[in-house]
Structure formats: C-alpha cells, structure tokens
Short mmCIF file of C-alpha atoms in Angstrom, two decimals:
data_model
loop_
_atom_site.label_atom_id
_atom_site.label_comp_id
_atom_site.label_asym_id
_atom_site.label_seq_id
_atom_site.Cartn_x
_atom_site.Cartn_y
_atom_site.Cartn_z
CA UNK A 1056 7.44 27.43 -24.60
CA UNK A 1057 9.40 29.55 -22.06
CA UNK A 1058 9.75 32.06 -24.93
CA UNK A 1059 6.15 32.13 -26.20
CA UNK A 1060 4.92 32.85 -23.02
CA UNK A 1061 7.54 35.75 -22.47
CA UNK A 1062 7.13 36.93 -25.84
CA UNK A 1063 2.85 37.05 -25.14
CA UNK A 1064 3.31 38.60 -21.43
CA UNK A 1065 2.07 35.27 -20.33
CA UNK A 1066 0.42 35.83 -16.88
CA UNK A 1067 -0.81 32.25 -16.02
CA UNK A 1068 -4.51 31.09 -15.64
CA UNK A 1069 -7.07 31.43 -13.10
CA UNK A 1070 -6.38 27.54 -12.21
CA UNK A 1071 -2.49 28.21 -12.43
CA UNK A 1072 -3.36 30.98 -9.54
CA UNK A 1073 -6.24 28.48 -7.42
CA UNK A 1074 -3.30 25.35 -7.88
CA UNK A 1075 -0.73 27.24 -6.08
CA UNK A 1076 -3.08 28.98 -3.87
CA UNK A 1077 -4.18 25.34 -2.55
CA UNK A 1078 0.02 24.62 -2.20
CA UNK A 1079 -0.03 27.02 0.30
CA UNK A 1080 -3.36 26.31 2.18
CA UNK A 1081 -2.49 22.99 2.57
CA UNK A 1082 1.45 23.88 3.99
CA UNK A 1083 0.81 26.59 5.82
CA UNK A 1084 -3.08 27.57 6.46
CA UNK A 1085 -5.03 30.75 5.12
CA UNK A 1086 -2.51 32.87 6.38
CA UNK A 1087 0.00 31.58 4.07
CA UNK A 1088 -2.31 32.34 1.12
CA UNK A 1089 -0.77 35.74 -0.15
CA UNK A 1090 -0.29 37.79 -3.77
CA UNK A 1091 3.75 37.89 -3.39
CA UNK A 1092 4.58 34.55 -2.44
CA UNK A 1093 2.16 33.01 -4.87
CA UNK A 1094 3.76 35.12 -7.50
CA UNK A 1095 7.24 33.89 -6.70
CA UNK A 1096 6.07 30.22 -6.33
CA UNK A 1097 5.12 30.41 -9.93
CA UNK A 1098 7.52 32.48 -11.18
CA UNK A 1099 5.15 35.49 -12.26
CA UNK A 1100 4.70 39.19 -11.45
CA UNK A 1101 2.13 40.07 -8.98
CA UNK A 1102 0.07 42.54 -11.64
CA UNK A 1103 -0.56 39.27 -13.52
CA UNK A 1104 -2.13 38.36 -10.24
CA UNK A 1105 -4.72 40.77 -10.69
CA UNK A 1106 -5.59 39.59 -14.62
CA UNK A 1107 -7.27 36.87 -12.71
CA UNK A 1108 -9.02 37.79 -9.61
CA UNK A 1109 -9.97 41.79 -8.32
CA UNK A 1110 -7.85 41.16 -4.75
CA UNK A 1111 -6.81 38.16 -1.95
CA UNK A 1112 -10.75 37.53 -0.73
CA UNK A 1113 -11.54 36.62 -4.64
CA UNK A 1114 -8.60 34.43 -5.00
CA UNK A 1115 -10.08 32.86 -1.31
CA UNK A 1116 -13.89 32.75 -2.36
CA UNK A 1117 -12.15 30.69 -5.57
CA UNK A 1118 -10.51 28.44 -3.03
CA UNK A 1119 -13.88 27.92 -1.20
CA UNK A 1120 -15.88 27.32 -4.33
CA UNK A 1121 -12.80 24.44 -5.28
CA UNK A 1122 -13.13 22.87 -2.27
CA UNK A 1123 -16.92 22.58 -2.03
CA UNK A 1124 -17.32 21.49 -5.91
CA UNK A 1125 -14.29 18.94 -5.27
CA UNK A 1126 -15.09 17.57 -1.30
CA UNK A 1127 -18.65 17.67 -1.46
CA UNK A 1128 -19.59 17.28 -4.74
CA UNK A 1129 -17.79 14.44 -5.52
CA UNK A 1130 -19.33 12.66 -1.76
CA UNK A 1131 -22.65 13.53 -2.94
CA UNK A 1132 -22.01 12.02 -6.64
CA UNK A 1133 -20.89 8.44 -4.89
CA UNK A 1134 -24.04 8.62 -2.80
CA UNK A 1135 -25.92 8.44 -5.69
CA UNK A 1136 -23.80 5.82 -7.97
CA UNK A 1137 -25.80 3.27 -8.73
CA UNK A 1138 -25.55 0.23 -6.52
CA UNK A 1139 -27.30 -3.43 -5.90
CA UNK A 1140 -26.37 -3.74 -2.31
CA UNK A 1141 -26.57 -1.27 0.50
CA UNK A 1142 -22.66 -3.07 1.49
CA UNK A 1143 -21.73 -2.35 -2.44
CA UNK A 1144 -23.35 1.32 -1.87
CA UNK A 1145 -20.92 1.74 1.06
CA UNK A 1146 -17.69 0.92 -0.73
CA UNK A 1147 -18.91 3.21 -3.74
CA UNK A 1148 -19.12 5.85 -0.79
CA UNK A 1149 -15.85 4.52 0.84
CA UNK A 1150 -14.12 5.49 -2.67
CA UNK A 1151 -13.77 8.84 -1.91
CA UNK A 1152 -11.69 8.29 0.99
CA UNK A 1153 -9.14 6.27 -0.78
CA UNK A 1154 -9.02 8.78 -3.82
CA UNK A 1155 -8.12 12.05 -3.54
CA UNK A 1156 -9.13 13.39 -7.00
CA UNK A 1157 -12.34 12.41 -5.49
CA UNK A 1158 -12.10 13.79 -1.81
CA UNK A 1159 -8.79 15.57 -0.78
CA UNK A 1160 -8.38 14.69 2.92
CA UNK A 1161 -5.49 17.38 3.19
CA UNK A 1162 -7.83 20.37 1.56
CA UNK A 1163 -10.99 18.99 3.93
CA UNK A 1164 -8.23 19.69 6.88
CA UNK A 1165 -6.80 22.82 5.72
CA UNK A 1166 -10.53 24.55 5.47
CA UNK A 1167 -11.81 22.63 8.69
CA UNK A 1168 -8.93 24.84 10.55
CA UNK A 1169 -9.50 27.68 8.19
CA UNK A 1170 -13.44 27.91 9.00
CA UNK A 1171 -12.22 28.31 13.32
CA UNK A 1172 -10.55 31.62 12.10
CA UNK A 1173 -13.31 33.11 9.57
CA UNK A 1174 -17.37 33.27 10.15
CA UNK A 1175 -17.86 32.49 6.55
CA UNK A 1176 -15.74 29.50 5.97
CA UNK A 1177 -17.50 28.29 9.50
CA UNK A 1178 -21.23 28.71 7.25
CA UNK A 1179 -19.85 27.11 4.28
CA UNK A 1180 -18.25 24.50 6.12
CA UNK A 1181 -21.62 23.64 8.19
CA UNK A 1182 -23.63 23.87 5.04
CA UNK A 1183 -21.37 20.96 3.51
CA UNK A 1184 -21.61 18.76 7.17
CA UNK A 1185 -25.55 19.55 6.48
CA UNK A 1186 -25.32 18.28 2.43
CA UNK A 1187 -22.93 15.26 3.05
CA UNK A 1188 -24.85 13.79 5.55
CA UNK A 1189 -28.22 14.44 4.02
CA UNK A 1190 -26.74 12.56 0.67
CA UNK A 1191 -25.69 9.93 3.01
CA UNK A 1192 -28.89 10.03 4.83
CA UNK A 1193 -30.73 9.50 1.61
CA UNK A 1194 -28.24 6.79 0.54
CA UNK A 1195 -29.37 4.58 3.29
CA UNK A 1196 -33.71 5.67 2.78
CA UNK A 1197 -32.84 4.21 -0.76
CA UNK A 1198 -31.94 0.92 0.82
CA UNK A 1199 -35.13 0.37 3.44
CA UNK A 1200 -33.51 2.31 6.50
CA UNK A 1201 -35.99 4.27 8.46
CA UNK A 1202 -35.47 8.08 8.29
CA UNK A 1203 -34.46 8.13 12.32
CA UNK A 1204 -31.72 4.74 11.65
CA UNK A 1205 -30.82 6.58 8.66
CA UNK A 1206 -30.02 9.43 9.81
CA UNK A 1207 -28.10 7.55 12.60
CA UNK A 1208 -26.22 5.61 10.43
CA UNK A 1209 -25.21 8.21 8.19
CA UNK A 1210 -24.34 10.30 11.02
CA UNK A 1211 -22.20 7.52 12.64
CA UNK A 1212 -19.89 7.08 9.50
CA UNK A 1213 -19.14 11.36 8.36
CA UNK A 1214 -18.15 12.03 11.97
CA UNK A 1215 -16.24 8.74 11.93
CA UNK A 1216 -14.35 9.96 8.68
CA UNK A 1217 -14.35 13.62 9.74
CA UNK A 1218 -12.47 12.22 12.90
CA UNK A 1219 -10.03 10.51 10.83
CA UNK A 1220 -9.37 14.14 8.74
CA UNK A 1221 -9.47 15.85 12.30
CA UNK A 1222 -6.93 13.54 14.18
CA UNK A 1223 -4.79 13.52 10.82
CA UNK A 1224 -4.89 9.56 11.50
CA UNK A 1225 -2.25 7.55 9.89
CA UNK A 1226 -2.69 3.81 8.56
CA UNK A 1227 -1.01 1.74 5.96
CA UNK A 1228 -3.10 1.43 2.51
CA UNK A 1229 -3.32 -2.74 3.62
CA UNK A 1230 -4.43 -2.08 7.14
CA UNK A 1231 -7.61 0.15 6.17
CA UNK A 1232 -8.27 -2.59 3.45
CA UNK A 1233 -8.55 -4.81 6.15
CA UNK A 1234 -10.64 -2.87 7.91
CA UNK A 1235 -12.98 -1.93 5.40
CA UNK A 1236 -15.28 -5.43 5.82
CA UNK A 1237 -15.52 -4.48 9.46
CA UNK A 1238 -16.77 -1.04 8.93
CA UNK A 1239 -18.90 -1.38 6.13
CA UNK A 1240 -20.71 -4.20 8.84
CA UNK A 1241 -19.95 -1.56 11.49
CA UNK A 1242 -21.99 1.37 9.48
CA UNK A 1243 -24.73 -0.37 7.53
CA UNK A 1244 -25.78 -3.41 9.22
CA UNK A 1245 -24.77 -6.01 6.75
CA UNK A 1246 -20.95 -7.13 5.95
CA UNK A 1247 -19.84 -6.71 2.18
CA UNK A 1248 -19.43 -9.94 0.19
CA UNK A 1249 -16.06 -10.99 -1.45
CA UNK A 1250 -16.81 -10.32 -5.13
CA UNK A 1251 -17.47 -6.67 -3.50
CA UNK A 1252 -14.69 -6.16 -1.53
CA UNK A 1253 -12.38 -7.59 -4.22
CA UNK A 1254 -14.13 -5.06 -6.66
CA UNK A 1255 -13.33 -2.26 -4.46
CA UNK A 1256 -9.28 -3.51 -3.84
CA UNK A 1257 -9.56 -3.97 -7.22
CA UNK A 1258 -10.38 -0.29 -8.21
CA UNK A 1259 -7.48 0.83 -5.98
CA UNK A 1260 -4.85 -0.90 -7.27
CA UNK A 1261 -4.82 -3.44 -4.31
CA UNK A 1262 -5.07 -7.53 -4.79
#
C-alpha cells in the first residue's frame, strides 16, 4: 500500500487533512492548527496540502462545518428520536453525552475556547446554543410542556451539560449512571422507569 500510494503521488484526502486537523485542535487549540505540522503528522508534503483546501481559513471553515454537522446535528437528531415517555425522550437525548461519535465533548471544548479568540466561531457557536436549545425546547412542547416551562427546562439541562464541557468535569462511567435517574427527574419533572434506565445502561455497554 505504502508503494501504491508513492508510486500515484498519493496526497491524502480532504478527511485525512480535517482528522488530523481536529488532533491538533483538540491538543493544542486553533493556534496549533497549521499546514507544516499537519503535513509532518501525516507524513505528507505540504503542496499536497493545497490539493485539498485553497489555504489555513478553508481547512478551518472545514473544521467548523465538522463540528456543527457532528455536535449539533447529531443533538438535534436525538431530540427528535422517537420516544413514548418524556423520561425515555431524555435518555435518547442523554445518549449523546455518553457517545462521542454522537457528541464529541473534547471538539465542543476546543471550539467553545476557539470562538473567545475569533468573531466568527463566537456567531457560529451562538447560532448552535440558539438550535440545541430550540430542538430541546421543542422536545419538551412535544410532551405537554408549556412554551415558557419548556423553554426553562430545556434551558436548565444545555447549560447544565455545557457546564460539564466548560469545567472539563470528571466522573467515573458508574457514577453518572447513577446519576442519570436523578437528573432525568431533575430536568423533566418525572423520574425514568427501570425498563428505561436499563435500556439506556444497556445501549452503553453498562449492566
């Protein structure tokens, strides 16, 4: 394989580019996003950079439009999974802070300290805040909640899990298990049977 991709000039792919971009985001902040030491990380000249993306900002704009499908689209999709209980609606939500192929806590962080430094990562980032907890918002409208409790309510658990991202809090996989019951009580008003929260450990690879 080596050989092929010598022999064809290989030069990576635009993902190959964006996956090591987000390696360096995530270790180091925007300002460790550059051409030369992406180049090196993979191994790769920096022309072949420029097969991919016209300069740095396009190669950032790609990072932005990752995150947003990733982070937000993915919240927004388990807003609107399907659901027989507001408590079973909540854990369907809760999913995305237990997967990160779902909802990547350490990219959320990186762009969060990102947007302080650059005006347009600040808009992007408040236009998310604004389409998170308007999906939540209409999670809990679906469900009988007034439009002021739920805008309360859905306001109440994002800044509770942005708070978590912000702090960079730390817990055990059992002890925010534990927890879950509490806040799903804590956020919506009614407490999650067993056969739901056993479904949800269940998804995660938890008994």
């Amino acid at each position: 394989m080596a050989m092929e991709k010598t022999e064809r000039g290989w030069r990576g792919t635009p993902d190959l580019w964006l996956d090591a971009a987000y390696g360096l985001l995530v270790e180091g902040g925007v300002e460790a996003v550059k051409i030369m030491p992406l180049a090196d990380r993979l191994g790769l000249s920096r022309t072949s950079f420029y097969w991919h993306f016209a300069d740095r900002e396009a190669l950032l704009a790609g990072l932005v439009e990752r995150w947003k499908a990733k982070n937000t689209g993915n919240l927004v999709a388990r807003c609107e999974t399907s659901a027989a209980t507001i408590s079973e609606a909540m854990l369907n939500l809760f999913d995305c802070w237990y997967d990160d192929a779902l909802f990547d806590s350490r990219l959320e962080f990186a762009m969060r300290t990102w947007a302080l430094t650059d005006a347009g990562v600040a808009a992007a980032m408040s236009a998310a805040d604004a389409e998170r907890v308007a999906a939540i918002t209409a999670l809990f409208r679906r469900f009988g909640y007034s439009e002021s409790e739920a805008d309360t309510r859905a306001r109440t658990l994002y800044l509770t899990q942005v708070g978590y991202i912000a702090l960079r809090s730390e817990e055990s996989l059992e002890i925010r298990m534990a927890r879950n019951p509490a806040y799903v009580l804590t956020f919506c008003g009614t407490a999650p049977t067993e056969a739901e929260i056993a479904a949800f450990r269940a998804r995660h690879g938890v008994r």
